[in-house]
mmCIF file of C-alpha atoms in Angstrom:
data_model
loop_
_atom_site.group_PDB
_atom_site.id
_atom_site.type_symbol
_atom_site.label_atom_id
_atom_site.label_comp_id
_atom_site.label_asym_id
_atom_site.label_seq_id
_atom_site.Cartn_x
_atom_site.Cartn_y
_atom_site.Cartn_z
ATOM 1 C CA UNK A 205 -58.357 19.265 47.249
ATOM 2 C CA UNK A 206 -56.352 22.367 47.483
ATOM 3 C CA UNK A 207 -53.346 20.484 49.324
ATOM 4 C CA UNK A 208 -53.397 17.625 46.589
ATOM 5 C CA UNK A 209 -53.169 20.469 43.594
ATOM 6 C CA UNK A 210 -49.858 21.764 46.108
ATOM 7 C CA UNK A 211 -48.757 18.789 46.436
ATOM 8 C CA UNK A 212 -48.685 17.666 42.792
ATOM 9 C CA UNK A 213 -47.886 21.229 41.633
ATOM 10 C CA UNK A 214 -44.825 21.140 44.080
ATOM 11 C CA UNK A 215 -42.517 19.249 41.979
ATOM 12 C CA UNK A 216 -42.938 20.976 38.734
ATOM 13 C CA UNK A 217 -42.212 24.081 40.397
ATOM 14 C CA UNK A 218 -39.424 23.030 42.021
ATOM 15 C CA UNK A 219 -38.147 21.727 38.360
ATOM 16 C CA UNK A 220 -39.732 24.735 37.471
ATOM 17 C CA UNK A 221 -37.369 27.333 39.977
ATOM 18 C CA UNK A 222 -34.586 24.750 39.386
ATOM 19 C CA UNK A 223 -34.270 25.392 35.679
ATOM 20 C CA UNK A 224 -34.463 29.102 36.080
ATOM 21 C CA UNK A 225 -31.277 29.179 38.130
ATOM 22 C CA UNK A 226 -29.679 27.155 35.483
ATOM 23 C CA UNK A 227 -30.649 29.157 32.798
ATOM 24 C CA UNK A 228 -29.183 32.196 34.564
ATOM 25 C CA UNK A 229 -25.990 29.731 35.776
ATOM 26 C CA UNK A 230 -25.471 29.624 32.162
ATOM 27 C CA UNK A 231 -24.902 33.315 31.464
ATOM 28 C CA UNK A 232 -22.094 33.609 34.226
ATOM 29 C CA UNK A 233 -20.490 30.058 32.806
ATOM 30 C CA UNK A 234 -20.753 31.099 29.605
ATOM 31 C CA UNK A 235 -18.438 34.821 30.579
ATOM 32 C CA UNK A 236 -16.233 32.341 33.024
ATOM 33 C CA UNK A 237 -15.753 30.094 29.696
ATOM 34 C CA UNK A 238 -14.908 33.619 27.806
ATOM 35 C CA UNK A 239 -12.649 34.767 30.279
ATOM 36 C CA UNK A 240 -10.571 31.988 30.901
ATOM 37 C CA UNK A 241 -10.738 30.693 26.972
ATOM 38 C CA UNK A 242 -7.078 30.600 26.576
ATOM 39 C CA UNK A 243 -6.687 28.440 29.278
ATOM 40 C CA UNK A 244 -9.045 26.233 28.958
ATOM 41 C CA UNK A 245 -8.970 26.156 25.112
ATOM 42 C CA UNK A 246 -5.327 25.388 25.417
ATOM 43 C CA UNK A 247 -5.269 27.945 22.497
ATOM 44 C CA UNK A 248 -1.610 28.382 23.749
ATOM 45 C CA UNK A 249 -0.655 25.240 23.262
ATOM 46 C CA UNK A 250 -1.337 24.246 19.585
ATOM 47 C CA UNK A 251 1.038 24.687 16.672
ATOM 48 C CA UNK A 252 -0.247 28.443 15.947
ATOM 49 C CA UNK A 253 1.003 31.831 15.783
ATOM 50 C CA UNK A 254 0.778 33.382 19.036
ATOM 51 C CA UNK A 255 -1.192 36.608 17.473
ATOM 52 C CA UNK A 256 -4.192 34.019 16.397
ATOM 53 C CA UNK A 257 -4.002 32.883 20.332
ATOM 54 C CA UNK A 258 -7.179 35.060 20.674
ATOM 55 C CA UNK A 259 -9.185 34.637 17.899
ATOM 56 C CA UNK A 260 -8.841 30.543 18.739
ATOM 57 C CA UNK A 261 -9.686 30.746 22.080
ATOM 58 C CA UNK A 262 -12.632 33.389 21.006
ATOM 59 C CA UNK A 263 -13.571 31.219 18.523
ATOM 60 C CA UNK A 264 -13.438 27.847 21.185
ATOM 61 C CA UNK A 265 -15.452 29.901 24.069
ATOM 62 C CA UNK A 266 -18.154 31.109 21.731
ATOM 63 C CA UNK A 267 -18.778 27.611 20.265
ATOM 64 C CA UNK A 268 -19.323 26.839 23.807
ATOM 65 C CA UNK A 269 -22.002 29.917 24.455
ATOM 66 C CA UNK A 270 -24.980 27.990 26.062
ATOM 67 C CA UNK A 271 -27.220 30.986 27.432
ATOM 68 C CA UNK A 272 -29.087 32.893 25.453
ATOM 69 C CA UNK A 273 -26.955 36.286 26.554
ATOM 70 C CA UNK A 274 -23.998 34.338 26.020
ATOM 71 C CA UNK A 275 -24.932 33.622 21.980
ATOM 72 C CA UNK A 276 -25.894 37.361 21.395
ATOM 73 C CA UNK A 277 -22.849 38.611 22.549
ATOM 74 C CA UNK A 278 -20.391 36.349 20.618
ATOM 75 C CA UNK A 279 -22.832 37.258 17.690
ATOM 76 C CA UNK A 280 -22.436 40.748 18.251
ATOM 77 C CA UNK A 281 -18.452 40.864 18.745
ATOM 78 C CA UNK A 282 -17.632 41.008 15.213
ATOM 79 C CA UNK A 283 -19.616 43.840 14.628
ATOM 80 C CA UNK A 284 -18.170 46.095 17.956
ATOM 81 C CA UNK A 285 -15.377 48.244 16.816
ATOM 82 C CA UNK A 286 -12.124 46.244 18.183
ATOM 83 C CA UNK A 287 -10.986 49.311 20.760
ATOM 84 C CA UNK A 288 -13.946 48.543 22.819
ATOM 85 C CA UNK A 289 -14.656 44.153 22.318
ATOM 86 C CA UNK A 290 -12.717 44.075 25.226
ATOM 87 C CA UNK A 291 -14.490 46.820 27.587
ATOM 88 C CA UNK A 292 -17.990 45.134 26.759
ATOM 89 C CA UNK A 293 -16.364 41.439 27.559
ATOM 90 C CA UNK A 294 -14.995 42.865 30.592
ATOM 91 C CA UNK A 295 -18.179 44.372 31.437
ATOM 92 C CA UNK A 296 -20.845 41.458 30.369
ATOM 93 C CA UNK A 297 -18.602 39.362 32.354
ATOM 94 C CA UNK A 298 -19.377 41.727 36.102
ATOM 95 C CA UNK A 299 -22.509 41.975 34.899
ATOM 96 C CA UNK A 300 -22.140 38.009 35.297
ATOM 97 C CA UNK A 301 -20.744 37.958 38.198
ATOM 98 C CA UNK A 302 -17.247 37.414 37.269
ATOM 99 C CA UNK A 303 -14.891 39.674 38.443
ATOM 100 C CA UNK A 304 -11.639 38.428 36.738
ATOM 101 C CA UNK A 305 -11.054 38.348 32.926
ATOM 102 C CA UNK A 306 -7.919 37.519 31.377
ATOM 103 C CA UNK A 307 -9.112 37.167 28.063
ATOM 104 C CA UNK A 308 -10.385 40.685 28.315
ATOM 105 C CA UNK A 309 -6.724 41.925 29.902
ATOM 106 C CA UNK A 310 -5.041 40.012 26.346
ATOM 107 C CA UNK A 311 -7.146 41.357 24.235
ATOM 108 C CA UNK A 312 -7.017 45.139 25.294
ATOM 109 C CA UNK A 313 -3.097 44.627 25.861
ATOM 110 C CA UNK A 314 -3.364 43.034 22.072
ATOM 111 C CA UNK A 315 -5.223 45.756 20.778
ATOM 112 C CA UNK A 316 -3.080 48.470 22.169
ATOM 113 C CA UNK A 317 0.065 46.589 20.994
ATOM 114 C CA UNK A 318 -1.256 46.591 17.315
ATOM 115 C CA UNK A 319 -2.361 50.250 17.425
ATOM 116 C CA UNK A 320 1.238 50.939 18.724
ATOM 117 C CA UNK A 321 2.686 49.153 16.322
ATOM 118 C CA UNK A 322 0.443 51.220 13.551
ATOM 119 C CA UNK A 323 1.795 54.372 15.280
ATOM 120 C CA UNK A 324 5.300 53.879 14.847
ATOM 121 C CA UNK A 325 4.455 52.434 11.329
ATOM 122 C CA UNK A 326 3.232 55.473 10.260
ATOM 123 C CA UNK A 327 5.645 57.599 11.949
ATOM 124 C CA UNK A 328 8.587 55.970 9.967
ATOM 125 C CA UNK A 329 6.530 56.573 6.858
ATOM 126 C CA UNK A 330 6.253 59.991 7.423
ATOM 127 C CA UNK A 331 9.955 60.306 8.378
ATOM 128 C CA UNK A 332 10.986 58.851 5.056
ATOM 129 C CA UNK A 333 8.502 61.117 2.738
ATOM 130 C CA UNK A 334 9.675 64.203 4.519
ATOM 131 C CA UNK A 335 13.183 65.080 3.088
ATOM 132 C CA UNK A 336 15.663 65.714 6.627
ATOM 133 C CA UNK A 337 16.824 69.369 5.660
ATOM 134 C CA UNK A 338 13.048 70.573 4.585
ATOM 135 C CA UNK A 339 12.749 73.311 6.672
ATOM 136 C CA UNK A 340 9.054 73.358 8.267
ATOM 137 C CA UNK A 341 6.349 75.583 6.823
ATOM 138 C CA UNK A 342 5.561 79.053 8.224
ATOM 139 C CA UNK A 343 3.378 79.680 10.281
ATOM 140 C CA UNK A 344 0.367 81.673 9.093
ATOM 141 C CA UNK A 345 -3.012 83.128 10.997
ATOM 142 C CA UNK A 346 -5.746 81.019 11.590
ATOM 143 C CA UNK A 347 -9.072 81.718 9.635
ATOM 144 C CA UNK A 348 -12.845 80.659 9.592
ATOM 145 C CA UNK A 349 -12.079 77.742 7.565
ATOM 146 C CA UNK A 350 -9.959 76.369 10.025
ATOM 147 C CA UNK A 351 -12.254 76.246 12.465
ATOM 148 C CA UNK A 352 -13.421 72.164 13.066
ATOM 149 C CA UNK A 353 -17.181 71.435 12.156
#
């Protein structure tokens, strides 16, 4: 009786172990999908500006989120402040298993391009509101009150 209960047992478990895998297959498909989204969204290659490239192809790989790891971190990208979405994509996806991320690389390059741009921005604004022949304050002794927090 014992080797009929094996025996009838053994191909539910074997579904059983075979579902498993997939689940966790799903995870690391679901951070290859994010990785390579630009590619295979062919984000690229529809009529939009090239600085919504990313948010498409975000957009395209998160629709595609199957596992449940997968879901909770698309959900949770809009809430991570934008200097570190692509750190945590770059991580989740090792933590995956997959080692290369492109749509991590873009989006940190993207990032650091728009905070550049902000830079100079502001430094032009602050060239203009400063009058060229001001001369610059003097310089007085530090006190308590200057002291940070």
């Amino acid at each position: 009786m014992n080797m009929n209960i094996r025996v009838m047992l053994r191909p539910f478990l074997g579904g059983l172990i075979a579902a498993l895998a997939s689940a966790c297959g799903f995870y690391k498909w679901d951070m290859e999908n994010t990785c390579h989204a630009v590619e295979r969204s062919k984000a690229r290659e529809l009529p939009i500006k090239e600085e919504d490239v990313l948010t498409v192809a975000g957009w395209w790989a998160a629709e595609r989120a199957r596992s449940t790891e997968g879901k909770q971190l698309w959900k949770a990208i809009p809430s991570i402040n934008p200097g570190s979405r692509a750190e945590i994509i770059r991580d989740s996806a090792k933590e995956a298993g997959v080692m290369d991320c492109p749509f991590a690389d873009e989006l940190q390059a993207a990032i650091l391009a728009i905070d550049l741009e902000r830079q100079q921005r502001l430094q032009k604004k602050l060239q203009k509101s400063s009058p060229a022949d001001a001369s610059p304050a003097p310089e007085r002794e530090s006190t308590k009150a200057d002291a940070p927090l």
